[in-house]
Amino acid sequence: MSKYPFNEIEKKWQKYWEKNKTFRTIEDESVPEEKRKYVLDMFPYPSGAGLHVGHPEGYTATDIYSRYLRMNGYNVLHPMGFDAFGLPAENYAIKTGTHPYTTTKKNMENFTRQLKSLGFSYDWDREIATCDPEYYHWTQWIFKKLFEKGLAYEASTPINWCPSCKTGLANEEVKEGHCERCGTKVEKKNIRQWILKITAYADRLLEDLDTLDWPESVKTMQRNWIGKSEGAAVFFKLENFDDTLEVYTTRCDTLFGATYMVIAPEHPLVSKLTTKEQKAAVEKYLEDTKHKSDLERTDLAKDKTGVFSGSYAINPVNGERIPIWIADYVLISYGTGAIMAVPAHDDRDWEFAKKFGLPIIEVLKSDVDVQTQAWTEDGIHVNSQWLDGLNKEDAINKMISWLEEHKCGHKAVNYKLRDWIFSRQRYWGEPLPLIHCPKCGTVAVPDEELPLTLPEVTKYEPSGTGESPLVNVPEWVNTKCPVCGADAKRETNTMPQWAGSCWYYLRYIDPKNKDRFIDPEKEKYWMPVDLYVGGTEHAVLHLLYSRFWHKVLYDLGLVSTKEPFQRLVNQGMITSFAYQKKNKSLVPVDKVSEISPGKFIETETGEEVTQVTAKMSKSLKNVINPDDFIRDYGADSVRMYEMFMGPLTESKPWATAGFMGVYRFLDRVWRIITEKNIEDKELDKELDKLMNKTIKKVSQDTETLNFNTAISQMMVFVNELNKLETVPKKTLEILALLMSPYTPHIAEEMWALLGHEPSISKEKWPTWDEKKCLDDEVEIVVQINGKLRSRIMMPHNAEKDAVLEAVRNDEKTKQWTEGKTIVKEIVVPNKLVNIVVK
RNA sequence: GCGAGAGUGGUGGAAUUGGUAUACACGCUAGUCUUAGGAACUAGUGCUUCGGCUUAAGGGUUCGAGUCCCUUCUCUCGCACCA
């Protein structure tokens, strides 16, 4: 009657693994190349809240896979570390004066304790933290490479500015006009920034997606983010000026329908084009737009606004005068910040034209009256002189040739991707290793002075004026130019949090190397990452940035692969149950009672509520803390339940009742091994078959990351073993081996109880005998006109004729076919017979 | 609006190339037992008017559709005036 002593067992084996360095990995050259695998988790930001249930989901998946691969003779690199620069620790420092490193260190210790309590088979000797000077030494060194290659430049451009975080943000960090981190409305601000030329890699970042084994959704998101579009640049001569106005268009074939032009309020030609008569109106409009947030400007529902500049451009194809308007529905950040408007065939232009009474000319044969609505479908060209009668493709080609011939345009490509705003006006990040010299300009800190460490400061608060707290440390800022020795100043901006995560997967390979960022031999040994598991939240941010850095390193000959992560799997989110009233508002879990199975009411009011799944949140009281479950039921239960819940990639709700099922399963296994008679005896045929089928199913499902079905097969096997009076030892040995990647602690204990030496993780994965998996007799389903009517037993692989013969003699079948004409008989070997009758 | 994905019992979810829908688990019902433990064991559990009917709804292809095709609805996620 011993209760499964998970607590004792888990502590014991965790200690054993740590002491014996069971999972230390070395670059063993005798292991052939195809037997080396790099299995990587997205490393966590060590927040004060500790691990949530989402972390162990992906981590358990990669741990199972790593353990499985090792048992199959692979050399597996499976490391863990911390993405340790970040705003929460810094904000906490501002509030309390505690150094961010102190907070971060404490949190990392807590995370490490939690990760170890889950029994993950990481090689802890390779642990890294991005805030460690030994680590960011090489982050700075890589930045220098980018700088030397001309991929980092300084510019003062309007950028996204978070007034709460008091720092600039990359485009990728702005979600629906708000700061991704704190939710504050983002403003535009003109400040000096370091920018990385990620756009120089746009095409390769796009093309190489095709070579990756990634979820289609993530690839699509990256493609959309890069946003390549092919079209034409068209130059419009200006009336009364020598300048030309360049626009970008994907539909240069509609040029005959261009009835006005629009330039963005920030366009450099605005003041030049504004006439005396229009000056007051234009200035007022510019003032109005300036005060609008990005969100207001880009709100689709809002009315179009704009103002006439007073000037005209000349349509190159027909010499018509076209009025130039200024309007904020044209964005300065895309294309040239100027468009030709074709109101007949574009909803936005149509809306604008209607509002301001501009002419609308149909140039594509439309099914509607373009005066009453825009026609945005394809159509044959009309009112377009020498394009009339042509389709879209031909017309575009003809127009581009015409434009090129007349030197007023050419084929052009555009991207939505912007260069990466890379500097942050904050303290807790890698200092940019740059020095501003009045004579030599901006020069890099020499290699031998790296790492350039963060100085101590007394105040962590950003200045808010666009400078980091580092400006307040004169002894750090004031330095000598490494080139000419003159008095110079250090760059005071720091790198964004993404910098450290751009290359951490490389440092794991050679984490202690003092001389270089990575040993090329070791890099070749492990790269690329064979499996990378993490959440979708990094679909464009981290995964785009690190691909970019990796490609730069590749071009410099510093890494051997074009892409860092060959295979990517996104784990689904673990949600929780919540309760919803009729008016769709959610009720906290502790305010709900279950009155009968599946029926819930709000305790206070008695109103019926329905069970729905929702994100875990403090206010709904439905947050699950993995620590509680590890303490009360053990890490093995937590690991196995998270894998049993459903497919890894799906989002699914935590159900504590379901968790208990897994705990009971492990308890049952424990009772079998400690209470039943175990004998070294032959297996009977049926049991042997089930065992072989189980090995097969668990092997295949583990290989393909279908952990939930692998576990259900183990349950089937255990249910069968549980029925036996005496259990053959062999079955339990196999069970322990199959369970060991999933629930390593109990498996180690079982292995020891069965009289074997530790560690089970060093054992060979069991194999199955395909012959033994086959049934001698199979059930053949008999369908009449596609409906299930009878079942018969037949030997495996019985001849078609024999099967039909047996079916014809089957009593039930006879009843259904009597007096009818058999039209057709379909036989699926070992499966079914379908008889079509009339 | 555009793009991607998903809809299967009371619940989480299974179902090779189209071939027995609902494996496994939870929950529930009845019983046995006890060291009253979120116990264990046994039996049952999609609906049903017992003819049948069931994979969001409707249509199609097929001997046969959860799976393929079309239409519609719902939900989730991403992007969003991108010219």
Short mmCIF file of C-alpha atoms in Angstrom, two decimals, chain A residues 197-391:
data_model
loop_
_atom_site.label_atom_id
_atom_site.label_comp_id
_atom_site.label_asym_id
_atom_site.label_seq_id
_atom_site.Cartn_x
_atom_site.Cartn_y
_atom_site.Cartn_z
CA LYS A 197 20.44 47.85 -42.43
CA ILE A 198 18.27 44.76 -42.31
CA THR A 199 16.67 45.88 -45.58
CA ALA A 200 19.91 45.03 -47.35
CA TYR A 201 19.04 41.40 -46.58
CA ALA A 202 15.33 41.64 -47.41
CA ASP A 203 15.54 39.49 -50.50
CA ARG A 204 17.60 36.75 -48.91
CA LEU A 205 15.49 36.76 -45.76
CA LEU A 206 12.53 36.22 -48.04
CA GLU A 207 13.99 33.64 -50.42
CA ASP A 208 15.67 31.44 -47.85
CA LEU A 209 12.38 30.93 -46.03
CA ASP A 210 11.68 28.36 -48.72
CA THR A 211 14.56 26.21 -47.48
CA LEU A 212 13.26 26.02 -43.91
CA ASP A 213 11.15 23.40 -42.21
CA TRP A 214 9.02 25.92 -40.35
CA PRO A 215 5.29 26.26 -39.77
CA GLU A 216 3.72 27.79 -42.86
CA SER A 217 2.04 30.41 -40.68
CA VAL A 218 5.36 31.75 -39.41
CA LYS A 219 6.83 31.82 -42.89
CA THR A 220 3.76 33.68 -44.12
CA MET A 221 4.07 36.19 -41.32
CA GLN A 222 7.69 36.83 -42.17
CA ARG A 223 6.87 37.13 -45.87
CA ASN A 224 4.13 39.63 -45.10
CA TRP A 225 6.40 41.52 -42.78
CA ILE A 226 9.10 41.79 -45.43
CA GLY A 227 6.27 42.69 -47.80
CA LYS A 228 8.00 42.57 -51.14
CA SER A 229 6.02 44.17 -53.93
CA GLU A 230 6.90 44.60 -57.57
CA GLY A 231 5.80 47.61 -59.55
CA ALA A 232 7.20 50.72 -61.13
CA ALA A 233 8.68 54.05 -60.24
CA VAL A 234 7.12 56.88 -62.26
CA PHE A 235 8.60 60.37 -62.51
CA PHE A 236 6.14 63.23 -62.84
CA LYS A 237 7.38 66.59 -64.13
CA LEU A 238 6.17 69.50 -62.05
CA GLU A 239 4.56 72.59 -63.48
CA ASN A 240 6.69 75.69 -62.71
CA PHE A 241 9.52 73.64 -61.10
CA ASP A 242 12.56 71.78 -62.34
CA ASP A 243 12.08 69.01 -59.82
CA THR A 244 10.32 65.76 -60.53
CA LEU A 245 7.99 63.95 -58.20
CA GLU A 246 8.65 60.22 -57.99
CA VAL A 247 5.90 57.81 -57.07
CA TYR A 248 5.82 54.06 -56.58
CA THR A 249 2.92 52.13 -58.03
CA THR A 250 2.07 48.48 -58.61
CA ARG A 251 -0.42 49.52 -61.27
CA CYS A 252 1.42 51.80 -63.64
CA ASP A 253 -0.98 50.53 -66.31
CA THR A 254 -3.69 52.75 -64.81
CA LEU A 255 -1.67 55.90 -65.37
CA PHE A 256 -4.29 57.29 -67.76
CA GLY A 257 -6.72 57.24 -64.86
CA ALA A 258 -4.51 59.23 -62.50
CA THR A 259 -6.50 62.39 -61.76
CA TYR A 260 -4.57 63.76 -58.82
CA MET A 261 -1.48 63.05 -56.77
CA VAL A 262 -0.95 62.82 -53.06
CA ILE A 263 2.20 63.39 -51.05
CA ALA A 264 2.59 62.59 -47.37
CA PRO A 265 2.63 65.56 -44.97
CA GLU A 266 6.28 64.75 -44.18
CA HIS A 267 7.33 64.73 -47.84
CA PRO A 268 10.39 66.94 -48.50
CA LEU A 269 8.68 68.75 -51.37
CA VAL A 270 5.72 69.92 -49.31
CA SER A 271 6.91 73.44 -48.63
CA LYS A 272 8.22 73.95 -52.16
CA LEU A 273 4.97 72.85 -53.74
CA THR A 274 2.74 74.88 -51.47
CA THR A 275 1.62 78.04 -53.24
CA LYS A 276 1.03 81.40 -51.57
CA GLU A 277 -2.72 81.01 -51.81
CA GLN A 278 -2.64 77.61 -50.11
CA LYS A 279 0.02 78.35 -47.52
CA ALA A 280 -2.30 79.00 -44.58
CA ALA A 281 -4.45 75.95 -45.27
CA VAL A 282 -1.44 73.66 -45.71
CA GLU A 283 0.23 74.85 -42.53
CA LYS A 284 -2.92 74.27 -40.56
CA TYR A 285 -3.22 70.78 -41.98
CA LEU A 286 0.40 69.93 -41.15
CA GLU A 287 -0.13 71.15 -37.63
CA ASP A 288 -3.26 68.99 -37.26
CA THR A 289 -1.57 65.83 -38.53
CA LYS A 290 1.43 66.30 -36.29
CA HIS A 291 -0.80 65.96 -33.27
CA LYS A 292 -2.38 62.77 -34.43
CA SER A 293 -0.96 59.52 -33.16
CA ASP A 294 0.02 56.80 -35.58
CA LEU A 295 -3.07 54.90 -34.56
CA GLU A 296 -5.40 57.78 -35.38
CA ARG A 297 -3.70 58.32 -38.68
CA THR A 298 -3.96 54.73 -39.74
CA ASP A 299 -7.46 54.06 -38.49
CA LEU A 300 -9.22 52.73 -41.57
CA ALA A 301 -12.67 53.75 -40.42
CA LYS A 302 -11.76 57.38 -40.21
CA ASP A 303 -12.64 59.98 -42.85
CA LYS A 304 -9.99 60.90 -45.36
CA THR A 305 -8.47 64.30 -44.82
CA GLY A 306 -6.18 66.38 -47.00
CA VAL A 307 -5.37 69.75 -48.45
CA PHE A 308 -4.53 71.03 -51.95
CA SER A 309 -0.93 72.25 -52.30
CA GLY A 310 -1.77 74.63 -55.11
CA SER A 311 0.73 72.99 -57.50
CA TYR A 312 0.35 70.66 -60.45
CA ALA A 313 2.27 67.77 -61.91
CA ILE A 314 2.23 66.68 -65.55
CA ASN A 315 1.03 63.19 -66.42
CA PRO A 316 3.87 61.81 -68.58
CA VAL A 317 1.58 59.72 -70.80
CA ASN A 318 -0.89 62.39 -71.86
CA GLY A 319 0.48 65.74 -70.65
CA GLU A 320 -2.55 66.42 -68.45
CA ARG A 321 -2.19 68.73 -65.47
CA ILE A 322 -2.72 66.83 -62.23
CA PRO A 323 -3.32 68.63 -58.94
CA ILE A 324 -1.01 67.67 -56.07
CA TRP A 325 -2.64 67.18 -52.71
CA ILE A 326 -1.19 66.63 -49.27
CA ALA A 327 -2.90 63.93 -47.21
CA ASP A 328 -1.98 61.69 -44.32
CA TYR A 329 -3.42 58.55 -45.85
CA VAL A 330 -0.16 58.40 -47.72
CA LEU A 331 2.67 57.22 -45.50
CA ILE A 332 6.13 58.72 -45.74
CA SER A 333 7.62 55.40 -44.64
CA TYR A 334 6.48 53.40 -47.64
CA GLY A 335 7.59 53.77 -51.24
CA THR A 336 8.50 57.38 -51.98
CA GLY A 337 5.85 58.89 -49.74
CA ALA A 338 3.97 60.02 -52.83
CA ILE A 339 1.32 58.36 -54.98
CA MET A 340 -0.55 58.84 -58.17
CA ALA A 341 -4.23 58.49 -57.35
CA VAL A 342 -6.50 56.44 -59.58
CA PRO A 343 -9.87 56.95 -57.90
CA ALA A 344 -11.86 54.81 -60.32
CA HIS A 345 -10.00 51.68 -59.25
CA ASP A 346 -8.88 52.14 -55.69
CA ASP A 347 -11.19 52.44 -52.69
CA ARG A 348 -9.05 54.90 -50.80
CA ASP A 349 -8.45 57.17 -53.75
CA TRP A 350 -12.15 56.96 -54.64
CA GLU A 351 -13.20 58.00 -51.18
CA PHE A 352 -10.78 60.91 -51.24
CA ALA A 353 -11.83 62.02 -54.73
CA LYS A 354 -15.51 61.97 -53.74
CA LYS A 355 -14.86 64.00 -50.63
CA PHE A 356 -12.87 66.68 -52.45
CA GLY A 357 -14.71 66.64 -55.76
CA LEU A 358 -11.83 65.35 -57.87
CA PRO A 359 -12.49 63.73 -61.26
CA ILE A 360 -12.86 59.96 -61.57
CA ILE A 361 -11.87 58.36 -64.88
CA GLU A 362 -12.56 54.73 -65.68
CA VAL A 363 -9.56 53.01 -67.26
CA LEU A 364 -10.46 49.38 -66.61
CA LYS A 365 -13.73 48.04 -68.02
CA SER A 366 -15.94 47.97 -64.93
CA ASP A 367 -19.15 46.17 -64.02
CA VAL A 368 -20.21 49.15 -61.93
CA ASP A 369 -20.47 52.89 -62.48
CA VAL A 370 -17.17 54.16 -61.16
CA GLN A 371 -18.84 57.45 -60.27
CA THR A 372 -20.82 55.63 -57.57
CA GLN A 373 -18.22 53.13 -56.39
CA ALA A 374 -14.67 52.07 -57.14
CA TRP A 375 -14.04 49.05 -59.35
CA THR A 376 -11.09 47.20 -57.85
CA GLU A 377 -11.30 43.97 -59.81
CA ASP A 378 -9.40 43.30 -63.03
CA GLY A 379 -10.69 44.55 -66.33
CA ILE A 380 -9.69 45.22 -69.92
CA HIS A 381 -8.15 48.65 -70.40
CA VAL A 382 -10.31 51.50 -71.71
CA ASN A 383 -9.75 55.26 -72.11
CA SER A 384 -6.04 54.48 -72.16
CA GLN A 385 -5.01 55.14 -75.75
CA TRP A 386 -2.39 52.58 -76.70
CA LEU A 387 -3.25 50.31 -73.75
CA ASP A 388 -6.90 49.90 -74.71
CA GLY A 389 -7.99 46.31 -75.01
CA LEU A 390 -5.02 44.89 -73.13
CA ASN A 391 -5.24 42.80 -69.95
#
